[in-house]
Every structure is written in structure tokens, then in C-alpha cells.
Amino acid sequence: MIRPPACHLVQIAREERARRKAAWERAGWLDSPAARDDEIIWSNIEHFARILNGEHRPISWLPEHKQIMVENIAATLRKAPEAFYALPGKVRGLRDLQYAVQFTLLYTLERPVPAHQARAAA
């Protein structure tokens, strides 16, 4: 399998985040708790992609949060409107993004990151 460039994953995440936000707005539910939760999840997914692309902002996600991101991308792919298939690379890009998050989730479950000493003492 050819690994997509990380900048492509950032673009896919940004486009999907914007598409979802516009859909919530068209439905008149932009201020709903579900829309806010969705925005947080896709903000995290976009941030994850930016880190893969070389951004050096220190952040980590709990395995449970990565699982939520993976499940959200997978649900998007399952419910993908037929229009997705008309967009070049949309489905493949989302699938690549899902695999990137899922790989790091599985890796951190196998090899947990040690707790930071200052945080562990608190």
C-alpha cells in the first residue's frame, strides 16, 4: 500500500471538518450539543493529521479518545453519501486518515506511553 503524504491527510481532515460544519449549519443545528461534539472530534482529527505532517505542538490523546476518532471516521465512511464517490480521492483519503489514527491507537495500546513524572506526582 502506498502511504499518502501527511499534507494530504491534513487536507482531507480540513475538508471533512468544513463539510460537517456546513451540514450542521444548513440543518439549523450548529449550536446543538451534537454539533459541538462533532466539531471537537474533527478538530482533534485535524490536529492529529497536522502532527503527522510535522507540526510540533505537544499533545497526546487517551486511547479512548483515539478510539472515538477512529469510530467517527469509520461511521462517516459507512454513511458516506453517494456524492463522496464522485469526489476524486475522498473515500480513499478518509480511509487513509482512519488507518493513520487507528495504527497509532493500536501501537499505544501495545506500548503505552509512560506517564509524565510531574503529572504522575500530582
Short mmCIF file of N, CA, C and O in Angstrom, two decimals:
data_model
loop_
_atom_site.label_atom_id
_atom_site.label_comp_id
_atom_site.label_asym_id
_atom_site.label_seq_id
_atom_site.Cartn_x
_atom_site.Cartn_y
_atom_site.Cartn_z
N MET A 1 0.85 -1.18 0.00
CA MET A 1 0.00 0.00 0.00
C MET A 1 0.89 1.24 0.00
O MET A 1 1.85 1.33 0.76
N ILE A 2 0.58 2.18 -0.84
CA ILE A 2 1.33 3.42 -0.92
C ILE A 2 0.86 4.35 0.19
O ILE A 2 -0.34 4.58 0.36
N ARG A 3 1.80 4.84 0.97
CA ARG A 3 1.47 5.74 2.07
C ARG A 3 1.23 7.14 1.52
O ARG A 3 2.08 7.68 0.81
N PRO A 4 0.07 7.74 1.83
CA PRO A 4 -0.21 9.08 1.32
C PRO A 4 0.64 10.11 2.06
O PRO A 4 0.99 9.90 3.22
N PRO A 5 0.95 11.22 1.40
CA PRO A 5 1.69 12.27 2.11
C PRO A 5 0.84 12.83 3.24
O PRO A 5 -0.38 12.93 3.13
N ALA A 6 1.50 13.17 4.33
CA ALA A 6 0.79 13.67 5.51
C ALA A 6 0.00 14.95 5.19
O ALA A 6 -1.08 15.17 5.73
N CYS A 7 0.51 15.78 4.28
CA CYS A 7 -0.21 17.00 3.93
C CYS A 7 -1.57 16.67 3.30
O CYS A 7 -2.53 17.43 3.45
N HIS A 8 -1.65 15.53 2.63
CA HIS A 8 -2.92 15.09 2.05
C HIS A 8 -3.92 14.74 3.16
O HIS A 8 -5.11 15.05 3.05
N LEU A 9 -3.44 14.11 4.23
CA LEU A 9 -4.32 13.78 5.35
C LEU A 9 -4.85 15.04 6.02
O LEU A 9 -6.00 15.10 6.43
N VAL A 10 -4.00 16.07 6.12
CA VAL A 10 -4.44 17.35 6.70
C VAL A 10 -5.55 17.95 5.83
O VAL A 10 -6.57 18.39 6.35
N GLN A 11 -5.35 17.93 4.54
CA GLN A 11 -6.35 18.49 3.61
C GLN A 11 -7.68 17.73 3.72
O GLN A 11 -8.75 18.35 3.79
N ILE A 12 -7.62 16.40 3.76
CA ILE A 12 -8.84 15.59 3.89
C ILE A 12 -9.56 15.92 5.19
O ILE A 12 -10.78 16.10 5.22
N ALA A 13 -8.81 16.00 6.29
CA ALA A 13 -9.43 16.30 7.60
C ALA A 13 -10.07 17.68 7.59
O ALA A 13 -11.19 17.85 8.08
N ARG A 14 -9.38 18.66 7.04
CA ARG A 14 -9.94 20.03 6.99
C ARG A 14 -11.21 20.09 6.14
O ARG A 14 -12.19 20.73 6.52
N GLU A 15 -11.16 19.44 4.99
CA GLU A 15 -12.33 19.46 4.10
C GLU A 15 -13.53 18.77 4.75
O GLU A 15 -14.65 19.27 4.67
N GLU A 16 -13.29 17.65 5.40
CA GLU A 16 -14.39 16.93 6.03
C GLU A 16 -14.94 17.71 7.23
O GLU A 16 -16.14 17.79 7.44
N ARG A 17 -14.05 18.33 7.98
CA ARG A 17 -14.49 19.16 9.12
C ARG A 17 -15.37 20.31 8.63
O ARG A 17 -16.43 20.58 9.19
N ALA A 18 -14.94 20.96 7.55
CA ALA A 18 -15.72 22.07 6.99
C ALA A 18 -17.05 21.59 6.42
O ALA A 18 -18.09 22.24 6.59
N ARG A 19 -17.05 20.42 5.76
CA ARG A 19 -18.28 19.87 5.20
C ARG A 19 -19.28 19.57 6.30
O ARG A 19 -20.46 19.89 6.20
N ARG A 20 -18.79 19.00 7.39
CA ARG A 20 -19.68 18.64 8.50
C ARG A 20 -20.26 19.89 9.16
O ARG A 20 -21.43 19.95 9.49
N LYS A 21 -19.41 20.90 9.35
CA LYS A 21 -19.86 22.15 9.97
C LYS A 21 -20.95 22.80 9.11
O LYS A 21 -21.97 23.26 9.62
N ALA A 22 -20.73 22.82 7.80
CA ALA A 22 -21.72 23.39 6.89
C ALA A 22 -23.03 22.60 6.93
O ALA A 22 -24.12 23.19 6.88
N ALA A 23 -22.93 21.29 7.04
CA ALA A 23 -24.14 20.45 7.10
C ALA A 23 -24.93 20.74 8.39
O ALA A 23 -26.16 20.84 8.36
N TRP A 24 -24.22 20.88 9.51
CA TRP A 24 -24.91 21.22 10.76
C TRP A 24 -25.59 22.59 10.64
O TRP A 24 -26.70 22.79 11.11
N GLU A 25 -24.90 23.52 10.00
CA GLU A 25 -25.44 24.87 9.85
C GLU A 25 -26.67 24.87 8.94
O GLU A 25 -27.68 25.50 9.25
N ARG A 26 -26.62 24.13 7.82
CA ARG A 26 -27.78 24.04 6.92
C ARG A 26 -28.99 23.44 7.63
O ARG A 26 -30.12 23.82 7.38
N ALA A 27 -28.72 22.49 8.53
CA ALA A 27 -29.81 21.85 9.26
C ALA A 27 -30.33 22.72 10.40
O ALA A 27 -31.36 22.41 11.00
N GLY A 28 -29.62 23.83 10.68
CA GLY A 28 -30.04 24.72 11.76
C GLY A 28 -29.65 24.20 13.14
O GLY A 28 -30.19 24.64 14.15
N TRP A 29 -28.69 23.29 13.19
CA TRP A 29 -28.30 22.67 14.47
C TRP A 29 -26.86 22.98 14.85
O TRP A 29 -26.25 22.26 15.65
N LEU A 30 -26.30 24.04 14.30
CA LEU A 30 -24.89 24.35 14.54
C LEU A 30 -24.57 24.53 16.02
O LEU A 30 -23.47 24.22 16.46
N ASP A 31 -25.53 25.03 16.81
CA ASP A 31 -25.29 25.26 18.24
C ASP A 31 -25.74 24.10 19.12
O ASP A 31 -25.74 24.21 20.33
N SER A 32 -26.10 22.98 18.51
CA SER A 32 -26.57 21.83 19.29
C SER A 32 -25.38 21.11 19.95
O SER A 32 -24.25 21.20 19.47
N PRO A 33 -25.64 20.40 21.05
CA PRO A 33 -24.56 19.63 21.68
C PRO A 33 -23.93 18.61 20.73
O PRO A 33 -22.71 18.42 20.74
N ALA A 34 -24.73 17.98 19.89
CA ALA A 34 -24.19 17.00 18.94
C ALA A 34 -23.23 17.67 17.95
O ALA A 34 -22.17 17.11 17.63
N ALA A 35 -23.59 18.86 17.48
CA ALA A 35 -22.73 19.58 16.54
C ALA A 35 -21.43 20.01 17.22
O ALA A 35 -20.35 19.93 16.63
N ARG A 36 -21.53 20.45 18.47
CA ARG A 36 -20.31 20.85 19.21
C ARG A 36 -19.41 19.64 19.44
O ARG A 36 -18.19 19.73 19.26
N ASP A 37 -19.99 18.51 19.80
CA ASP A 37 -19.19 17.28 19.99
C ASP A 37 -18.52 16.87 18.69
O ASP A 37 -17.35 16.49 18.67
N ASP A 38 -19.26 16.94 17.59
CA ASP A 38 -18.72 16.59 16.28
C ASP A 38 -17.56 17.52 15.92
O ASP A 38 -16.53 17.06 15.41
N GLU A 39 -17.71 18.80 16.20
CA GLU A 39 -16.65 19.77 15.91
C GLU A 39 -15.40 19.46 16.73
O GLU A 39 -14.27 19.53 16.23
N ILE A 40 -15.57 19.08 17.98
CA ILE A 40 -14.42 18.73 18.83
C ILE A 40 -13.70 17.50 18.28
O ILE A 40 -12.48 17.49 18.17
N ILE A 41 -14.47 16.49 17.91
CA ILE A 41 -13.87 15.26 17.38
C ILE A 41 -13.08 15.57 16.11
O ILE A 41 -11.93 15.15 15.96
N TRP A 42 -13.68 16.32 15.19
CA TRP A 42 -13.00 16.59 13.92
C TRP A 42 -11.87 17.60 14.08
O TRP A 42 -10.89 17.58 13.33
N SER A 43 -11.94 18.46 15.10
CA SER A 43 -10.81 19.32 15.42
C SER A 43 -9.63 18.46 15.87
O SER A 43 -8.49 18.69 15.46
N ASN A 44 -9.91 17.46 16.69
CA ASN A 44 -8.86 16.54 17.13
C ASN A 44 -8.29 15.75 15.96
O ASN A 44 -7.07 15.54 15.87
N ILE A 45 -9.16 15.28 15.07
CA ILE A 45 -8.68 14.53 13.91
C ILE A 45 -7.79 15.41 13.04
O ILE A 45 -6.72 14.98 12.60
N GLU A 46 -8.21 16.65 12.81
CA GLU A 46 -7.39 17.57 12.01
C GLU A 46 -6.06 17.84 12.70
O GLU A 46 -5.00 17.84 12.07
N HIS A 47 -6.10 18.06 14.01
CA HIS A 47 -4.87 18.31 14.76
C HIS A 47 -3.94 17.10 14.68
O HIS A 47 -2.73 17.24 14.50
N PHE A 48 -4.50 15.90 14.79
CA PHE A 48 -3.71 14.68 14.66
C PHE A 48 -3.01 14.64 13.30
O PHE A 48 -1.81 14.35 13.21
N ALA A 49 -3.73 14.97 12.26
CA ALA A 49 -3.16 14.97 10.91
C ALA A 49 -2.05 16.01 10.78
O ALA A 49 -1.02 15.76 10.15
N ARG A 50 -2.25 17.18 11.42
CA ARG A 50 -1.21 18.23 11.36
C ARG A 50 0.07 17.76 12.06
O ARG A 50 1.17 18.07 11.62
N ILE A 51 -0.09 17.02 13.15
CA ILE A 51 1.09 16.49 13.85
C ILE A 51 1.82 15.49 12.96
O ILE A 51 3.04 15.49 12.87
N LEU A 52 1.05 14.63 12.27
CA LEU A 52 1.69 13.70 11.32
C LEU A 52 2.43 14.46 10.23
O LEU A 52 3.42 13.96 9.69
N ASN A 53 1.96 15.66 9.93
CA ASN A 53 2.58 16.48 8.88
C ASN A 53 3.76 17.30 9.42
O ASN A 53 4.34 18.08 8.68
N GLY A 54 4.09 17.13 10.69
CA GLY A 54 5.29 17.78 11.22
C GLY A 54 5.06 18.91 12.19
O GLY A 54 6.02 19.51 12.68
N GLU A 55 3.82 19.24 12.50
CA GLU A 55 3.57 20.29 13.48
C GLU A 55 4.08 19.82 14.84
O GLU A 55 3.90 18.66 15.21
N HIS A 56 4.70 20.72 15.57
CA HIS A 56 5.34 20.33 16.83
C HIS A 56 4.61 20.86 18.06
O HIS A 56 5.24 21.31 19.01
N ARG A 57 3.30 20.79 18.05
CA ARG A 57 2.54 21.17 19.24
C ARG A 57 2.39 19.94 20.11
O ARG A 57 1.88 18.92 19.68
N PRO A 58 2.86 20.03 21.36
CA PRO A 58 2.80 18.83 22.20
C PRO A 58 1.36 18.51 22.61
O PRO A 58 0.66 19.35 23.17
N ILE A 59 0.93 17.34 22.27
CA ILE A 59 -0.41 16.89 22.66
C ILE A 59 -0.43 15.37 22.54
O ILE A 59 0.30 14.80 21.74
N SER A 60 -1.23 14.78 23.35
CA SER A 60 -1.45 13.35 23.22
C SER A 60 -2.91 13.09 23.54
O SER A 60 -3.57 13.89 24.21
N TRP A 61 -3.41 12.01 23.02
CA TRP A 61 -4.80 11.64 23.27
C TRP A 61 -4.84 10.33 24.02
O TRP A 61 -4.01 9.44 23.78
N LEU A 62 -5.80 10.21 24.90
CA LEU A 62 -6.02 8.94 25.57
C LEU A 62 -6.47 7.92 24.52
O LEU A 62 -7.10 8.31 23.53
N PRO A 63 -6.19 6.65 24.73
CA PRO A 63 -6.66 5.65 23.77
C PRO A 63 -8.17 5.72 23.51
O PRO A 63 -8.62 5.54 22.39
N GLU A 64 -8.94 6.06 24.56
CA GLU A 64 -10.39 6.17 24.38
C GLU A 64 -10.75 7.28 23.40
O GLU A 64 -11.69 7.16 22.62
N HIS A 65 -9.99 8.37 23.43
CA HIS A 65 -10.26 9.50 22.53
C HIS A 65 -9.86 9.14 21.10
O HIS A 65 -10.56 9.51 20.15
N LYS A 66 -8.75 8.43 20.94
CA LYS A 66 -8.37 7.98 19.60
C LYS A 66 -9.41 7.01 19.06
O LYS A 66 -9.72 7.03 17.88
N GLN A 67 -9.95 6.16 19.93
CA GLN A 67 -10.98 5.22 19.50
C GLN A 67 -12.21 5.97 19.00
O GLN A 67 -12.81 5.59 17.99
N ILE A 68 -12.58 7.04 19.68
CA ILE A 68 -13.72 7.87 19.24
C ILE A 68 -13.44 8.46 17.86
O ILE A 68 -14.31 8.46 16.99
N MET A 69 -12.20 8.93 17.64
CA MET A 69 -11.85 9.49 16.34
C MET A 69 -11.96 8.42 15.25
O MET A 69 -12.53 8.67 14.18
N VAL A 70 -11.41 7.23 15.52
CA VAL A 70 -11.46 6.13 14.55
C VAL A 70 -12.90 5.76 14.23
O VAL A 70 -13.28 5.60 13.07
N GLU A 71 -13.72 5.63 15.28
CA GLU A 71 -15.12 5.25 15.08
C GLU A 71 -15.88 6.31 14.30
O GLU A 71 -16.74 5.98 13.48
N ASN A 72 -15.57 7.58 14.52
CA ASN A 72 -16.25 8.65 13.81
C ASN A 72 -15.90 8.64 12.33
O ASN A 72 -16.78 8.80 11.48
N ILE A 73 -14.63 8.43 12.02
CA ILE A 73 -14.23 8.35 10.61
C ILE A 73 -14.89 7.14 9.96
O ILE A 73 -15.41 7.21 8.83
N ALA A 74 -14.88 6.00 10.66
CA ALA A 74 -15.49 4.78 10.12
C ALA A 74 -16.98 4.97 9.88
O ALA A 74 -17.51 4.54 8.85
N ALA A 75 -17.67 5.63 10.82
CA ALA A 75 -19.10 5.89 10.64
C ALA A 75 -19.34 6.81 9.44
O ALA A 75 -20.29 6.61 8.68
N THR A 76 -18.47 7.78 9.25
CA THR A 76 -18.58 8.68 8.09
C THR A 76 -18.46 7.87 6.80
O THR A 76 -19.22 8.08 5.86
N LEU A 77 -17.52 6.95 6.78
CA LEU A 77 -17.34 6.13 5.58
C LEU A 77 -18.53 5.21 5.34
O LEU A 77 -18.93 4.99 4.21
N ARG A 78 -19.10 4.67 6.42
CA ARG A 78 -20.27 3.78 6.27
C ARG A 78 -21.48 4.55 5.76
O ARG A 78 -22.28 4.04 4.99
N LYS A 79 -21.62 5.78 6.23
CA LYS A 79 -22.80 6.58 5.88
C LYS A 79 -22.51 7.54 4.73
O LYS A 79 -23.33 8.39 4.43
N ALA A 80 -21.34 7.38 4.13
CA ALA A 80 -20.92 8.32 3.09
C ALA A 80 -21.97 8.44 2.00
O ALA A 80 -22.39 7.45 1.42
N PRO A 81 -22.38 9.68 1.73
CA PRO A 81 -23.34 9.86 0.64
C PRO A 81 -22.71 9.46 -0.69
O PRO A 81 -21.49 9.47 -0.85
N GLU A 82 -23.53 9.08 -1.61
CA GLU A 82 -23.04 8.70 -2.93
C GLU A 82 -22.18 9.78 -3.55
O GLU A 82 -21.28 9.50 -4.34
N ALA A 83 -22.43 11.02 -3.17
CA ALA A 83 -21.65 12.14 -3.72
C ALA A 83 -20.17 12.00 -3.40
O ALA A 83 -19.32 12.48 -4.14
N PHE A 84 -19.83 11.33 -2.27
CA PHE A 84 -18.43 11.13 -1.92
C PHE A 84 -17.69 10.40 -3.03
O PHE A 84 -16.54 10.65 -3.30
N TYR A 85 -18.38 9.44 -3.64
CA TYR A 85 -17.72 8.62 -4.64
C TYR A 85 -17.45 9.39 -5.93
O TYR A 85 -16.63 8.97 -6.74
N ALA A 86 -18.12 10.51 -6.10
CA ALA A 86 -17.88 11.35 -7.29
C ALA A 86 -16.69 12.28 -7.06
O ALA A 86 -16.17 12.86 -8.00
N LEU A 87 -16.26 12.43 -5.81
CA LEU A 87 -15.14 13.32 -5.49
C LEU A 87 -13.83 12.52 -5.54
O LEU A 87 -13.69 11.53 -4.83
N PRO A 88 -12.91 12.93 -6.37
CA PRO A 88 -11.66 12.17 -6.51
C PRO A 88 -10.92 12.07 -5.18
O PRO A 88 -10.62 13.06 -4.55
N GLY A 89 -10.67 10.86 -4.74
CA GLY A 89 -9.86 10.63 -3.56
C GLY A 89 -10.54 10.80 -2.22
O GLY A 89 -9.91 10.62 -1.19
N LYS A 90 -11.82 11.17 -2.19
CA LYS A 90 -12.49 11.44 -0.92
C LYS A 90 -12.54 10.20 -0.03
O LYS A 90 -12.12 10.24 1.13
N VAL A 91 -13.05 9.11 -0.56
CA VAL A 91 -13.18 7.89 0.23
C VAL A 91 -11.80 7.34 0.60
O VAL A 91 -11.55 7.00 1.76
N ARG A 92 -10.90 7.30 -0.36
CA ARG A 92 -9.53 6.81 -0.09
C ARG A 92 -8.85 7.69 0.96
O ARG A 92 -8.18 7.19 1.87
N GLY A 93 -9.03 8.99 0.86
CA GLY A 93 -8.42 9.91 1.83
C GLY A 93 -8.94 9.68 3.24
O GLY A 93 -8.18 9.67 4.20
N LEU A 94 -10.26 9.53 3.37
CA LEU A 94 -10.84 9.26 4.69
C LEU A 94 -10.35 7.91 5.23
O LEU A 94 -10.06 7.78 6.42
N ARG A 95 -10.25 6.94 4.36
CA ARG A 95 -9.76 5.62 4.79
C ARG A 95 -8.29 5.70 5.24
O ARG A 95 -7.91 5.13 6.26
N ASP A 96 -7.48 6.46 4.52
CA ASP A 96 -6.08 6.65 4.91
C ASP A 96 -5.99 7.35 6.27
O ASP A 96 -5.17 6.99 7.11
N LEU A 97 -6.84 8.34 6.47
CA LEU A 97 -6.88 9.06 7.74
C LEU A 97 -7.29 8.12 8.87
O LEU A 97 -6.69 8.12 9.94
N GLN A 98 -8.28 7.29 8.61
CA GLN A 98 -8.73 6.31 9.61
C GLN A 98 -7.59 5.37 9.97
O GLN A 98 -7.34 5.10 11.15
N TYR A 99 -6.89 4.85 8.98
CA TYR A 99 -5.79 3.93 9.23
C TYR A 99 -4.67 4.59 10.04
O TYR A 99 -4.06 3.96 10.90
N ALA A 100 -4.38 5.86 9.75
CA ALA A 100 -3.32 6.57 10.47
C ALA A 100 -3.65 6.69 11.96
O ALA A 100 -2.81 6.41 12.81
N VAL A 101 -4.87 7.09 12.26
CA VAL A 101 -5.28 7.21 13.66
C VAL A 101 -5.33 5.83 14.31
O VAL A 101 -4.84 5.62 15.43
N GLN A 102 -5.90 4.87 13.61
CA GLN A 102 -6.06 3.53 14.16
C GLN A 102 -4.70 2.86 14.41
O GLN A 102 -4.52 2.19 15.43
N PHE A 103 -3.74 3.06 13.53
CA PHE A 103 -2.41 2.47 13.71
C PHE A 103 -1.79 2.98 15.00
O PHE A 103 -1.25 2.21 15.79
N THR A 104 -1.83 4.30 15.21
CA THR A 104 -1.21 4.84 16.42
C THR A 104 -1.99 4.40 17.66
O THR A 104 -1.40 4.19 18.71
N LEU A 105 -3.29 4.25 17.55
CA LEU A 105 -4.09 3.73 18.67
C LEU A 105 -3.62 2.33 19.04
O LEU A 105 -3.34 2.03 20.20
N LEU A 106 -3.53 1.45 18.05
CA LEU A 106 -3.12 0.07 18.31
C LEU A 106 -1.70 0.02 18.86
O LEU A 106 -1.39 -0.76 19.77
N TYR A 107 -0.83 0.87 18.34
CA TYR A 107 0.55 0.91 18.82
C TYR A 107 0.61 1.34 20.28
O TYR A 107 1.31 0.74 21.09
N THR A 108 -0.14 2.38 20.65
CA THR A 108 -0.10 2.86 22.03
C THR A 108 -0.80 1.90 22.99
O THR A 108 -0.48 1.87 24.17
N LEU A 109 -1.74 1.10 22.49
CA LEU A 109 -2.34 0.08 23.35
C LEU A 109 -1.32 -1.02 23.65
O LEU A 109 -1.27 -1.56 24.75
N GLU A 110 -0.48 -1.32 22.66
CA GLU A 110 0.55 -2.35 22.82
C GLU A 110 1.73 -1.82 23.64
O GLU A 110 2.32 -2.52 24.44
N ARG A 111 2.08 -0.56 23.41
CA ARG A 111 3.22 0.07 24.08
C ARG A 111 2.78 1.40 24.68
O ARG A 111 3.04 2.46 24.09
N PRO A 112 2.14 1.36 25.86
CA PRO A 112 1.63 2.60 26.45
C PRO A 112 2.74 3.61 26.71
O PRO A 112 3.86 3.25 27.05
N VAL A 113 2.40 4.88 26.53
CA VAL A 113 3.34 5.96 26.79
C VAL A 113 3.45 6.12 28.31
O VAL A 113 2.42 6.20 28.99
N PRO A 114 4.67 6.14 28.85
CA PRO A 114 4.80 6.30 30.31
C PRO A 114 4.24 7.64 30.76
O PRO A 114 4.33 8.64 30.04
N ALA A 115 3.67 7.65 31.95
CA ALA A 115 3.12 8.89 32.49
C ALA A 115 4.26 9.87 32.75
O ALA A 115 5.34 9.50 33.18
N HIS A 116 4.00 11.14 32.47
CA HIS A 116 4.97 12.20 32.72
C HIS A 116 5.17 12.30 34.23
O HIS A 116 4.21 12.26 34.99
N GLN A 117 6.42 12.41 34.69
CA GLN A 117 6.71 12.39 36.12
C GLN A 117 5.95 13.48 36.90
O GLN A 117 5.43 13.24 37.96
N ALA A 118 5.90 14.70 36.35
CA ALA A 118 5.21 15.80 37.04
C ALA A 118 3.73 15.52 37.15
O ALA A 118 3.10 15.82 38.16
N ARG A 119 3.14 14.94 36.11
CA ARG A 119 1.72 14.64 36.14
C ARG A 119 1.42 13.46 37.07
O ARG A 119 0.41 13.42 37.72
N ALA A 120 2.32 12.48 37.09
CA ALA A 120 2.11 11.29 37.92
C ALA A 120 2.14 11.66 39.40
O ALA A 120 1.45 11.06 40.21
N ALA A 121 2.96 12.66 39.75
CA ALA A 121 3.08 13.07 41.15
C ALA A 121 1.88 13.89 41.61
O ALA A 121 1.59 13.97 42.80
N ALA A 122 1.17 14.50 40.68
CA ALA A 122 0.04 15.38 41.04
C ALA A 122 -1.16 14.62 41.51
O ALA A 122 -1.39 13.51 41.41
#
